[in-house]
């Protein structure tokens, strides 16, 4: 009952706001006007002036009026130029949380949530928040131990409001996809579903607690980074108790210089730290805007707000490494192949045009020179390529591009002449050395052999399954029997070709590994493997020639 009431209340609010900003057609197409009394859909006396604004400006104004859920959605997609018109993303970038203060009795809230007497743990608690956000408010406090902390407290009924908004968003997305071809093309419903997962993660303070602890573990040996302390006994899913970071906002250049910090060094360390998060740890801060990064008075970099993190599997890191390698080597075909491996959907109608687009990225690198490489410009060009070629990637790709753009923006504010390649170069060299090493070649070869072995192992079952399907369908059997000899001989040659490939790869690995026993300094097993491969190759060629003659 409560959910329905919330949904109705929010539907009335949404209808009112849509009407206010001249989107009555959405209301009529959604049949909201048949459900909600006309008195709730207010006429806007300034509608002519409102409608004189661009549709994108009106969308941004409507989102701002609709509150935290919609603002979060707008902010999340403000950098998705690959998905949305650039005019719209420019407007979405203007969205601010602008969350007002909600009065709460902090001590009472803590006592109720944590089942404790706050006076037993806290020396003092500010009743007025020093920071507000759409989901939570942040209060300063001091523990009995003398430690300064912050209390991040979730807003009352924010969960219910967001859940109601999500239900309505899904309904509106379905309606708009039926009503608007562009909405269907960008898969609006899927966008809302992606956002739903993101905001549920952000709503979980226990998840954020775990994120902080994972981040601390990753950087426990790094003296350049400080991760604030957490207080588990004073935290739950609605309250997070964290150490208060005393420091300077990373883009406050005058304060940094007054403390004697070298802003170029701060920029270099911050950028390098982000590269470590991505390429070493596979776990990175997904929203590194200036308000979320501080420099402590000891000169350490300190991130805050761990609500959303990017997670990478080992294969994801390997793809990113390949991308960097082929970008620096300017190998368009291999770079495109890497993008294809990463992509969820890949629908490229003109492969040659895609190669030309990729060469434009290489031109950006040439024009700027490696020392002045502009990663933000490269990611912007990549987004254009994604949009033109209908290529969709996993969420982590978009989070990473956003994170890199934010970090590079901070770096260039601290030092307009920052040498990004100087930061990337050690990682690029390490990647290239790793991929050229005998050990890497050996491991990759073993993996390929395992894949081939699994393929060969599955092949009899696959053929048996195919034969079984043919037997079950008499019509198909009569059709297939006409070419059964050709199929059988082709399968025979295919099996031999796969074995030949496996032997060749295995022999190459054995030779590279320099494994004894040897004859004339050549590993015996590798030599035997190549010899067998040679005879098998000759056999395949001869059998193909015989088959061609017999078919003439």
Short mmCIF file of C-alpha atoms in Angstrom, two decimals:
data_model
loop_
_atom_site.label_atom_id
_atom_site.label_comp_id
_atom_site.label_asym_id
_atom_site.label_seq_id
_atom_site.Cartn_x
_atom_site.Cartn_y
_atom_site.Cartn_z
CA UNK A 1 0.00 0.00 0.00
CA UNK A 2 2.83 2.37 0.94
CA UNK A 3 4.62 1.81 -2.38
CA UNK A 4 1.46 2.55 -4.35
CA UNK A 5 0.85 5.74 -2.35
CA UNK A 6 4.42 6.88 -2.98
CA UNK A 7 4.11 6.10 -6.67
CA UNK A 8 0.85 8.04 -7.01
CA UNK A 9 2.30 11.02 -5.12
CA UNK A 10 5.40 11.05 -7.31
CA UNK A 11 3.34 10.58 -10.50
CA UNK A 12 1.34 13.70 -9.63
CA UNK A 13 4.57 15.62 -9.01
CA UNK A 14 6.11 14.42 -12.30
CA UNK A 15 2.98 15.29 -14.30
CA UNK A 16 2.97 18.77 -12.76
CA UNK A 17 6.64 19.37 -13.61
CA UNK A 18 6.31 18.02 -17.17
CA UNK A 19 3.36 20.34 -17.73
CA UNK A 20 5.27 23.27 -16.23
CA UNK A 21 8.10 22.89 -18.77
CA UNK A 22 5.95 22.31 -21.84
CA UNK A 23 6.01 18.52 -22.13
CA UNK A 24 2.23 18.04 -22.19
CA UNK A 25 2.56 15.66 -25.16
CA UNK A 26 4.38 13.15 -22.95
CA UNK A 27 1.54 13.37 -20.41
CA UNK A 28 -1.13 12.76 -23.06
CA UNK A 29 0.75 9.87 -24.69
CA UNK A 30 1.33 8.26 -21.31
CA UNK A 31 -2.37 8.49 -20.35
CA UNK A 32 -1.36 10.15 -17.07
CA UNK A 33 -3.97 12.84 -17.73
CA UNK A 34 -6.69 10.15 -17.59
CA UNK A 35 -5.54 9.03 -14.14
CA UNK A 36 -4.68 12.33 -12.47
CA UNK A 37 -7.29 15.06 -11.98
CA UNK A 38 -6.66 18.15 -14.14
CA UNK A 39 -6.24 20.38 -11.06
CA UNK A 40 -2.94 18.63 -10.29
CA UNK A 41 -1.53 19.41 -13.75
CA UNK A 42 -0.94 23.12 -13.35
CA UNK A 43 -1.06 25.43 -16.31
CA UNK A 44 2.08 27.53 -16.58
CA UNK A 45 1.43 31.22 -17.17
CA UNK A 46 5.01 31.60 -18.43
CA UNK A 47 4.70 28.69 -20.87
CA UNK A 48 5.44 30.82 -23.95
CA UNK A 49 8.70 32.03 -22.42
CA UNK A 50 9.56 28.51 -21.27
CA UNK A 51 8.87 27.05 -24.72
CA UNK A 52 11.15 29.64 -26.29
CA UNK A 53 14.04 27.84 -24.57
CA UNK A 54 15.65 24.83 -26.23
CA UNK A 55 14.10 21.44 -25.50
CA UNK A 56 17.39 20.38 -23.88
CA UNK A 57 17.38 23.35 -21.49
CA UNK A 58 13.78 22.50 -20.55
CA UNK A 59 14.73 18.86 -19.93
CA UNK A 60 17.50 20.01 -17.58
CA UNK A 61 15.15 22.39 -15.72
CA UNK A 62 12.51 19.67 -15.36
CA UNK A 63 15.09 17.19 -14.04
CA UNK A 64 16.28 19.77 -11.51
CA UNK A 65 12.71 20.26 -10.25
CA UNK A 66 12.03 16.51 -10.03
CA UNK A 67 14.59 16.01 -7.29
CA UNK A 68 17.44 13.69 -6.30
CA UNK A 69 16.66 10.57 -8.33
CA UNK A 70 16.32 12.43 -11.61
CA UNK A 71 19.30 14.68 -10.87
CA UNK A 72 21.41 11.56 -10.23
CA UNK A 73 20.22 10.08 -13.53
CA UNK A 74 21.07 13.29 -15.38
CA UNK A 75 24.52 13.51 -13.78
CA UNK A 76 25.27 9.86 -14.53
CA UNK A 77 24.63 10.38 -18.25
CA UNK A 78 26.04 13.91 -18.51
CA UNK A 79 29.21 12.55 -20.13
CA UNK A 80 27.53 9.98 -22.42
CA UNK A 81 28.03 11.86 -25.70
CA UNK A 82 28.12 8.46 -27.38
CA UNK A 83 24.49 7.94 -26.41
CA UNK A 84 22.84 11.35 -26.13
CA UNK A 85 22.95 14.53 -28.24
CA UNK A 86 25.89 16.75 -27.26
CA UNK A 87 23.48 19.66 -26.67
CA UNK A 88 21.67 17.58 -24.04
CA UNK A 89 24.83 16.37 -22.28
CA UNK A 90 26.03 20.00 -22.15
CA UNK A 91 22.82 20.90 -20.28
CA UNK A 92 23.04 17.85 -18.00
CA UNK A 93 26.55 18.92 -16.94
CA UNK A 94 24.94 22.03 -15.40
CA UNK A 95 22.88 19.93 -12.98
CA UNK A 96 23.73 20.48 -9.32
CA UNK A 97 22.48 18.53 -6.33
CA UNK A 98 21.21 21.73 -4.65
CA UNK A 99 19.90 19.57 -1.84
CA UNK A 100 18.48 21.55 1.04
CA UNK A 101 18.83 20.69 4.70
CA UNK A 102 16.42 18.27 6.37
CA UNK A 103 16.22 18.85 10.10
CA UNK A 104 16.83 15.69 12.10
CA UNK A 105 17.67 15.01 15.71
CA UNK A 106 21.07 13.45 15.05
CA UNK A 107 21.55 11.92 18.50
CA UNK A 108 18.08 10.41 18.44
CA UNK A 109 18.69 9.03 14.94
CA UNK A 110 22.03 7.47 15.97
CA UNK A 111 20.53 5.94 19.10
CA UNK A 112 17.62 4.43 17.19
CA UNK A 113 19.66 3.14 14.23
CA UNK A 114 22.65 1.75 16.15
CA UNK A 115 20.83 0.77 19.35
CA UNK A 116 23.33 2.71 21.49
CA UNK A 117 23.44 5.66 23.84
CA UNK A 118 25.30 8.32 21.78
CA UNK A 119 26.69 9.91 24.96
CA UNK A 120 28.69 6.72 25.58
CA UNK A 121 30.60 7.16 22.31
CA UNK A 122 30.45 10.81 21.28
CA UNK A 123 31.93 13.83 23.02
CA UNK A 124 30.04 16.18 20.70
CA UNK A 125 27.81 16.06 17.59
CA UNK A 126 26.93 19.04 15.39
CA UNK A 127 23.19 19.35 14.88
CA UNK A 128 23.64 21.29 11.63
CA UNK A 129 25.05 19.47 8.57
CA UNK A 130 28.25 20.86 7.08
CA UNK A 131 27.56 19.14 3.74
CA UNK A 132 24.36 18.01 2.04
CA UNK A 133 23.81 15.69 -0.90
CA UNK A 134 20.76 14.23 -2.60
CA UNK A 135 20.91 10.94 -0.68
CA UNK A 136 22.49 11.96 2.62
CA UNK A 137 23.57 14.74 4.98
CA UNK A 138 26.99 14.91 6.64
CA UNK A 139 27.53 16.02 10.25
CA UNK A 140 30.77 16.66 12.13
CA UNK A 141 31.31 14.94 15.48
CA UNK A 142 34.01 14.05 17.99
CA UNK A 143 34.41 10.68 19.66
CA UNK A 144 35.18 10.16 23.35
CA UNK A 145 38.66 9.13 22.19
CA UNK A 146 39.18 12.65 20.84
CA UNK A 147 39.07 11.55 17.19
CA UNK A 148 37.27 13.88 14.78
CA UNK A 149 34.72 12.07 12.63
CA UNK A 150 31.93 12.71 10.14
CA UNK A 151 28.53 11.05 10.25
CA UNK A 152 27.02 10.41 6.84
CA UNK A 153 23.29 9.95 7.51
CA UNK A 154 20.81 8.83 4.87
CA UNK A 155 17.84 11.16 4.35
CA UNK A 156 14.48 10.11 5.76
CA UNK A 157 12.33 8.14 3.29
CA UNK A 158 14.87 8.65 0.49
CA UNK A 159 14.77 4.90 -0.26
CA UNK A 160 10.98 4.95 -0.71
CA UNK A 161 11.12 8.08 -2.90
CA UNK A 162 13.81 6.62 -5.13
CA UNK A 163 12.00 3.27 -5.49
CA UNK A 164 8.80 5.08 -6.50
CA UNK A 165 10.75 7.22 -8.98
CA UNK A 166 12.39 4.15 -10.51
CA UNK A 167 9.01 2.48 -11.08
CA UNK A 168 7.73 5.62 -12.82
CA UNK A 169 10.96 5.99 -14.83
CA UNK A 170 10.54 2.46 -16.18
CA UNK A 171 6.92 3.19 -17.15
CA UNK A 172 7.90 6.46 -18.85
CA UNK A 173 10.82 4.77 -20.64
CA UNK A 174 8.50 2.14 -22.14
CA UNK A 175 6.03 4.83 -23.22
CA UNK A 176 8.73 7.01 -24.77
CA UNK A 177 10.23 4.04 -26.63
CA UNK A 178 6.82 3.41 -28.22
CA UNK A 179 6.22 7.11 -28.88
CA UNK A 180 9.68 8.28 -29.91
CA UNK A 181 12.00 6.48 -32.36
CA UNK A 182 15.10 8.13 -30.88
CA UNK A 183 14.21 6.84 -27.40
CA UNK A 184 13.91 3.33 -28.80
CA UNK A 185 17.19 3.67 -30.70
CA UNK A 186 19.17 4.57 -27.56
CA UNK A 187 17.34 1.85 -25.59
CA UNK A 188 15.96 4.19 -22.94
CA UNK A 189 14.57 1.38 -20.80
CA UNK A 190 18.02 -0.21 -20.59
CA UNK A 191 19.47 3.16 -19.53
CA UNK A 192 16.99 3.32 -16.66
CA UNK A 193 17.82 -0.27 -15.69
CA UNK A 194 21.56 0.57 -15.63
CA UNK A 195 20.84 3.62 -13.50
CA UNK A 196 18.73 1.51 -11.13
CA UNK A 197 21.71 -0.75 -10.40
CA UNK A 198 23.97 2.25 -9.91
CA UNK A 199 21.73 4.11 -7.47
CA UNK A 200 20.98 0.95 -5.46
CA UNK A 201 24.74 0.53 -5.02
CA UNK A 202 25.04 4.16 -3.90
CA UNK A 203 22.18 3.71 -1.43
CA UNK A 204 24.01 0.88 0.32
CA UNK A 205 26.24 2.40 3.02
CA UNK A 206 27.45 -1.08 3.97
CA UNK A 207 28.70 -1.50 0.41
CA UNK A 208 30.48 1.86 0.64
CA UNK A 209 32.07 0.72 3.92
CA UNK A 210 33.42 -2.39 2.16
CA UNK A 211 34.62 -0.26 -0.77
CA UNK A 212 36.70 1.90 1.58
CA UNK A 213 38.28 -1.14 3.22
CA UNK A 214 39.12 -2.70 -0.16
CA UNK A 215 40.67 0.59 -1.32
CA UNK A 216 42.72 0.83 1.89
CA UNK A 217 44.04 -2.72 1.37
CA UNK A 218 45.07 -1.93 -2.21
CA UNK A 219 47.14 1.10 -1.13
CA UNK A 220 48.35 -0.02 2.30
CA UNK A 221 52.01 0.16 1.18
CA UNK A 222 51.68 3.53 -0.61
CA UNK A 223 52.92 6.50 1.40
CA UNK A 224 51.46 9.00 -1.08
CA UNK A 225 47.84 8.06 -0.36
CA UNK A 226 45.79 8.25 2.83
CA UNK A 227 42.49 6.41 3.24
CA UNK A 228 40.29 7.64 6.07
CA UNK A 229 39.61 5.38 9.02
CA UNK A 230 36.21 3.67 9.35
CA UNK A 231 34.28 2.89 12.54
CA UNK A 232 32.32 -0.33 12.02
CA UNK A 233 30.62 -0.31 15.44
CA UNK A 234 29.17 3.13 14.64
CA UNK A 235 27.99 2.32 11.10
CA UNK A 236 25.13 0.48 9.42
CA UNK A 237 23.24 0.71 6.13
CA UNK A 238 21.83 4.15 7.01
CA UNK A 239 24.74 5.71 8.92
CA UNK A 240 28.42 5.79 8.07
CA UNK A 241 30.97 6.96 10.65
CA UNK A 242 34.29 7.98 9.09
CA UNK A 243 37.43 9.81 10.10
CA UNK A 244 37.29 13.52 9.27
CA UNK A 245 39.96 14.36 6.70
CA UNK A 246 41.76 17.59 7.52
CA UNK A 247 43.23 18.82 4.28
CA UNK A 248 42.95 21.04 1.23
CA UNK A 249 40.67 20.54 -1.77
CA UNK A 250 42.94 19.36 -4.58
CA UNK A 251 42.08 22.27 -6.91
CA UNK A 252 42.56 24.97 -4.24
CA UNK A 253 45.86 26.06 -5.78
CA UNK A 254 46.49 29.12 -3.57
CA UNK A 255 46.03 27.10 -0.35
CA UNK A 256 48.28 24.31 -1.67
CA UNK A 257 51.00 26.80 -2.56
CA UNK A 258 50.65 28.56 0.81
CA UNK A 259 51.36 25.21 2.48
CA UNK A 260 54.47 24.82 0.33
CA UNK A 261 53.15 22.06 -1.94
CA UNK A 262 54.37 21.73 -5.55
CA UNK A 263 51.12 21.67 -7.55
CA UNK A 264 52.80 19.92 -10.50
CA UNK A 265 53.98 17.15 -8.18
CA UNK A 266 50.48 16.88 -6.67
CA UNK A 267 49.04 16.54 -10.20
CA UNK A 268 51.59 13.89 -11.21
CA UNK A 269 51.10 11.83 -8.04
CA UNK A 270 47.29 12.04 -8.29
CA UNK A 271 47.30 10.96 -11.95
CA UNK A 272 49.78 8.13 -11.28
CA UNK A 273 47.64 6.95 -8.38
CA UNK A 274 44.63 6.69 -10.71
CA UNK A 275 46.67 4.66 -13.22
CA UNK A 276 47.59 2.30 -10.37
CA UNK A 277 43.92 1.90 -9.46
CA UNK A 278 43.08 0.90 -13.03
CA UNK A 279 46.09 -1.09 -14.29
CA UNK A 280 47.42 -2.59 -11.05
CA UNK A 281 44.45 -2.99 -8.70
CA UNK A 282 41.54 -3.31 -11.14
CA UNK A 283 39.48 -1.26 -8.69
CA UNK A 284 39.07 2.47 -9.23
CA UNK A 285 37.19 5.48 -7.86
CA UNK A 286 34.38 6.14 -10.34
CA UNK A 287 33.70 9.78 -9.43
CA UNK A 288 37.05 11.53 -8.85
CA UNK A 289 35.79 15.12 -9.19
CA UNK A 290 37.67 17.89 -7.30
CA UNK A 291 35.26 17.82 -4.35
CA UNK A 292 36.12 14.17 -3.71
CA UNK A 293 39.92 14.53 -3.54
CA UNK A 294 41.93 16.28 -0.83
CA UNK A 295 45.59 16.83 -0.02
CA UNK A 296 46.36 16.27 3.66
CA UNK A 297 48.71 18.63 5.48
CA UNK A 298 51.32 15.86 5.28
CA UNK A 299 51.08 15.98 1.47
CA UNK A 300 49.13 12.73 1.00
CA UNK A 301 46.33 12.37 -1.56
CA UNK A 302 43.03 11.37 0.05
CA UNK A 303 39.87 10.30 -1.80
CA UNK A 304 36.41 10.53 -0.24
CA UNK A 305 32.94 9.28 -1.25
CA UNK A 306 33.35 5.64 -2.23
CA UNK A 307 29.69 5.10 -3.16
CA UNK A 308 30.44 4.05 -6.74
CA UNK A 309 33.58 2.13 -7.70
CA UNK A 310 34.72 0.63 -10.99
CA UNK A 311 35.66 -3.06 -10.90
CA UNK A 312 37.85 -4.76 -13.50
CA UNK A 313 38.41 -8.46 -14.14
CA UNK A 314 41.93 -9.60 -15.15
CA UNK A 315 40.70 -9.90 -18.75
CA UNK A 316 39.43 -6.29 -18.61
CA UNK A 317 42.85 -5.05 -17.48
CA UNK A 318 44.49 -7.04 -20.28
CA UNK A 319 42.18 -5.42 -22.85
CA UNK A 320 43.02 -1.95 -21.47
CA UNK A 321 46.73 -2.82 -21.69
CA UNK A 322 46.27 -3.96 -25.31
CA UNK A 323 44.39 -0.74 -26.10
CA UNK A 324 47.25 1.41 -24.73
CA UNK A 325 49.85 -0.66 -26.59
CA UNK A 326 48.07 -0.45 -29.95
CA UNK A 327 47.27 3.24 -29.45
CA UNK A 328 50.95 4.08 -28.90
CA UNK A 329 52.03 1.73 -31.75
CA UNK A 330 49.26 3.17 -33.99
CA UNK A 331 48.02 -0.28 -35.01
CA UNK A 332 44.44 0.39 -36.16
CA UNK A 333 43.44 -3.20 -36.96
CA UNK A 334 44.59 -4.57 -33.59
CA UNK A 335 43.06 -1.62 -31.73
CA UNK A 336 39.70 -2.28 -33.44
CA UNK A 337 40.05 -5.99 -32.66
CA UNK A 338 40.57 -5.10 -28.98
CA UNK A 339 37.51 -2.83 -28.96
CA UNK A 340 35.50 -5.67 -30.51
CA UNK A 341 36.60 -8.04 -27.72
CA UNK A 342 35.50 -5.52 -25.07
CA UNK A 343 32.17 -4.63 -26.70
CA UNK A 344 28.81 -6.00 -25.57
CA UNK A 345 27.23 -5.25 -28.95
CA UNK A 346 29.24 -4.58 -32.09
CA UNK A 347 27.35 -3.60 -35.23
CA UNK A 348 29.79 -1.95 -37.63
CA UNK A 349 28.42 -1.57 -41.16
CA UNK A 350 31.54 -0.01 -42.66
CA UNK A 351 34.77 -1.51 -41.33
CA UNK A 352 36.94 0.71 -43.54
CA UNK A 353 35.27 3.85 -42.22
CA UNK A 354 35.86 2.62 -38.69
CA UNK A 355 39.57 2.24 -39.48
CA UNK A 356 39.62 5.81 -40.83
CA UNK A 357 37.95 7.02 -37.62
CA UNK A 358 40.59 5.24 -35.55
CA UNK A 359 43.36 6.84 -37.62
CA UNK A 360 41.90 10.22 -36.63
CA UNK A 361 42.72 9.28 -33.03
CA UNK A 362 46.29 8.56 -34.13
CA UNK A 363 46.36 12.00 -35.76
CA UNK A 364 45.35 13.56 -32.43
CA UNK A 365 48.34 11.81 -30.84
CA UNK A 366 50.62 13.00 -33.68
CA UNK A 367 49.44 16.60 -33.51
CA UNK A 368 49.79 16.86 -29.74
CA UNK A 369 52.99 14.77 -29.57
CA UNK A 370 53.22 12.08 -26.90
CA UNK A 371 54.49 14.60 -24.34
CA UNK A 372 51.29 16.65 -24.64
CA UNK A 373 48.85 13.81 -25.29
CA UNK A 374 45.26 14.80 -24.45
CA UNK A 375 43.39 11.77 -23.08
CA UNK A 376 40.12 13.71 -22.72
CA UNK A 377 40.18 14.55 -26.44
CA UNK A 378 40.90 10.91 -27.28
CA UNK A 379 38.00 9.65 -25.11
CA UNK A 380 35.72 12.25 -26.72
CA UNK A 381 36.68 10.99 -30.17
CA UNK A 382 36.13 7.40 -29.04
CA UNK A 383 32.61 8.28 -27.91
CA UNK A 384 31.89 9.74 -31.36
CA UNK A 385 33.11 6.51 -32.95
CA UNK A 386 30.91 4.43 -30.61
CA UNK A 387 27.88 6.53 -31.53
CA UNK A 388 28.47 6.42 -35.30
CA UNK A 389 29.08 2.66 -35.38
CA UNK A 390 26.47 1.45 -32.88
CA UNK A 391 29.01 -0.09 -30.53
CA UNK A 392 28.07 -0.61 -26.88
CA UNK A 393 30.51 -1.35 -24.08
CA UNK A 394 30.29 -2.60 -20.48
CA UNK A 395 29.59 0.00 -17.79
CA UNK A 396 33.19 0.00 -16.58
CA UNK A 397 34.37 1.51 -19.90
CA UNK A 398 32.15 4.57 -19.48
CA UNK A 399 33.06 4.91 -15.79
CA UNK A 400 36.73 4.74 -16.73
CA UNK A 401 36.44 7.34 -19.49
CA UNK A 402 34.62 9.67 -17.10
CA UNK A 403 37.21 9.10 -14.37
CA UNK A 404 40.15 9.74 -16.72
CA UNK A 405 38.53 12.95 -18.01
CA UNK A 406 38.00 14.21 -14.44
CA UNK A 407 41.52 13.29 -13.28
CA UNK A 408 43.12 14.84 -16.36
CA UNK A 409 41.00 17.98 -15.85
CA UNK A 410 42.29 18.28 -12.27
CA UNK A 411 45.86 17.68 -13.45
CA UNK A 412 45.65 20.41 -16.10
CA UNK A 413 44.15 22.85 -13.60
CA UNK A 414 47.08 22.25 -11.25
CA UNK A 415 49.55 22.41 -14.13
CA UNK A 416 48.33 23.40 -17.63
CA UNK A 417 51.53 21.93 -19.11
CA UNK A 418 51.31 18.58 -17.33
CA UNK A 419 53.12 15.81 -19.23
CA UNK A 420 50.56 13.00 -19.21
CA UNK A 421 52.78 10.67 -21.24
CA UNK A 422 55.49 10.93 -18.59
CA UNK A 423 52.98 9.31 -16.20
CA UNK A 424 51.75 6.73 -18.71
CA UNK A 425 55.20 5.82 -20.12
CA UNK A 426 56.36 3.50 -17.27
CA UNK A 427 53.08 1.57 -17.51
CA UNK A 428 53.32 1.41 -21.33
CA UNK A 429 56.92 0.12 -21.17
CA UNK A 430 55.96 -2.46 -18.55
CA UNK A 431 53.01 -3.62 -20.68
CA UNK A 432 55.16 -4.01 -23.82
CA UNK A 433 57.96 -5.79 -21.93
CA UNK A 434 55.44 -8.15 -20.33
CA UNK A 435 53.80 -9.03 -23.65
CA UNK A 436 57.17 -9.66 -25.32
CA UNK A 437 58.53 -11.82 -22.51
CA UNK A 438 58.99 -15.61 -23.05
CA UNK A 439 57.00 -16.26 -19.87
CA UNK A 440 53.97 -14.32 -21.19
CA UNK A 441 54.24 -16.07 -24.58
CA UNK A 442 54.48 -19.44 -22.83
CA UNK A 443 51.45 -18.79 -20.59
CA UNK A 444 49.37 -17.48 -23.52
CA UNK A 445 50.41 -20.50 -25.58
CA UNK A 446 49.39 -22.90 -22.81
CA UNK A 447 46.01 -21.17 -22.56
CA UNK A 448 45.51 -21.49 -26.31
CA UNK A 449 46.47 -25.16 -26.18
CA UNK A 450 43.96 -25.65 -23.37
CA UNK A 451 41.27 -23.96 -25.48
CA UNK A 452 42.13 -26.15 -28.48
CA UNK A 453 42.17 -29.24 -26.26
CA UNK A 454 38.74 -28.35 -24.88
CA UNK A 455 37.49 -27.75 -28.42
CA UNK A 456 38.78 -31.15 -29.56
CA UNK A 457 37.32 -32.79 -26.46
CA UNK A 458 33.91 -31.24 -27.12
CA UNK A 459 33.96 -31.97 -30.87
CA UNK A 460 32.81 -35.65 -30.71
CA UNK A 461 29.90 -34.70 -28.43
CA UNK A 462 28.98 -31.80 -30.71
CA UNK A 463 29.03 -34.08 -33.78
CA UNK A 464 27.01 -36.72 -31.90
CA UNK A 465 24.49 -34.06 -30.90
CA UNK A 466 24.25 -32.88 -34.52
CA UNK A 467 23.70 -36.44 -35.77
CA UNK A 468 21.03 -36.97 -33.11
CA UNK A 469 19.20 -33.81 -34.25
CA UNK A 470 19.36 -34.99 -37.86
CA UNK A 471 17.89 -38.39 -36.89
CA UNK A 472 15.03 -36.72 -35.06
CA UNK A 473 14.01 -34.81 -38.20
CA UNK A 474 13.35 -37.01 -41.28
CA UNK A 475 13.08 -34.05 -43.68
CA UNK A 476 16.42 -32.71 -42.58
CA UNK A 477 18.00 -36.16 -42.90
CA UNK A 478 17.02 -36.52 -46.58
CA UNK A 479 18.37 -33.04 -47.24
CA UNK A 480 21.65 -33.55 -45.40
CA UNK A 481 22.43 -37.03 -46.78
CA UNK A 482 23.12 -35.56 -50.24
CA UNK A 483 26.28 -33.89 -48.97
CA UNK A 484 27.18 -36.20 -46.12
CA UNK A 485 30.48 -37.38 -47.69
CA UNK A 486 31.63 -33.80 -48.23
CA UNK A 487 30.70 -32.95 -44.64
CA UNK A 488 32.55 -36.00 -43.30
CA UNK A 489 35.74 -35.27 -45.27
CA UNK A 490 35.62 -31.60 -44.31
CA UNK A 491 35.26 -32.50 -40.62
CA UNK A 492 38.21 -34.93 -40.93
CA UNK A 493 40.42 -32.22 -42.41
CA UNK A 494 39.22 -29.69 -39.84
CA UNK A 495 40.17 -32.01 -36.96
CA UNK A 496 43.61 -32.63 -38.46
CA UNK A 497 44.07 -28.87 -39.04
CA UNK A 498 43.24 -28.16 -35.39
CA UNK A 499 45.70 -30.83 -34.23
CA UNK A 500 48.30 -29.33 -36.60
CA UNK A 501 47.76 -25.86 -35.11
CA UNK A 502 48.04 -27.24 -31.57
CA UNK A 503 51.29 -29.07 -32.41
CA UNK A 504 52.78 -25.99 -34.09
CA UNK A 505 51.98 -23.71 -31.16
CA UNK A 506 53.18 -26.28 -28.63
CA UNK A 507 56.43 -26.84 -30.54
CA UNK A 508 57.07 -23.09 -30.77
CA UNK A 509 56.59 -22.76 -27.03
CA UNK A 510 58.98 -25.64 -26.33
CA UNK A 511 61.64 -24.08 -28.58
CA UNK A 512 61.19 -20.67 -26.92
CA UNK A 513 61.39 -22.29 -23.49
CA UNK A 514 64.76 -23.81 -24.51
CA UNK A 515 63.76 -27.09 -22.85
CA UNK A 516 66.28 -30.03 -22.78
CA UNK A 517 67.11 -32.62 -24.11
CA UNK A 518 68.60 -30.96 -27.20
CA UNK A 519 70.18 -31.93 -30.54
CA UNK A 520 72.42 -29.28 -32.11
CA UNK A 521 71.15 -26.87 -29.44
CA UNK A 522 67.50 -27.40 -30.58
CA UNK A 523 65.00 -28.89 -28.07
CA UNK A 524 64.17 -32.45 -29.20
CA UNK A 525 60.45 -32.25 -28.33
CA UNK A 526 60.08 -28.99 -30.24
CA UNK A 527 61.87 -30.47 -33.28
CA UNK A 528 59.65 -33.59 -33.24
CA UNK A 529 56.54 -31.44 -32.95
CA UNK A 530 57.52 -29.36 -35.98
CA UNK A 531 58.38 -32.53 -37.95
CA UNK A 532 54.96 -34.09 -37.25
CA UNK A 533 53.30 -30.76 -38.09
CA UNK A 534 55.15 -30.70 -41.43
CA UNK A 535 53.94 -34.21 -42.41
CA UNK A 536 50.37 -33.44 -41.30
CA UNK A 537 50.45 -30.25 -43.36
CA UNK A 538 51.65 -32.17 -46.44
CA UNK A 539 48.93 -34.78 -45.86
CA UNK A 540 46.19 -32.11 -45.75
CA UNK A 541 47.44 -30.42 -48.95
CA UNK A 542 47.70 -33.76 -50.83
CA UNK A 543 44.24 -34.90 -49.69
CA UNK A 544 42.73 -31.57 -50.78
CA UNK A 545 44.38 -31.85 -54.22
CA UNK A 546 43.07 -35.44 -54.63
CA UNK A 547 39.59 -34.30 -53.62
CA UNK A 548 39.68 -31.46 -56.14
CA UNK A 549 40.72 -33.87 -58.95
CA UNK A 550 38.01 -36.41 -58.10
CA UNK A 551 35.34 -33.71 -58.10
CA UNK A 552 36.30 -32.52 -61.64
#
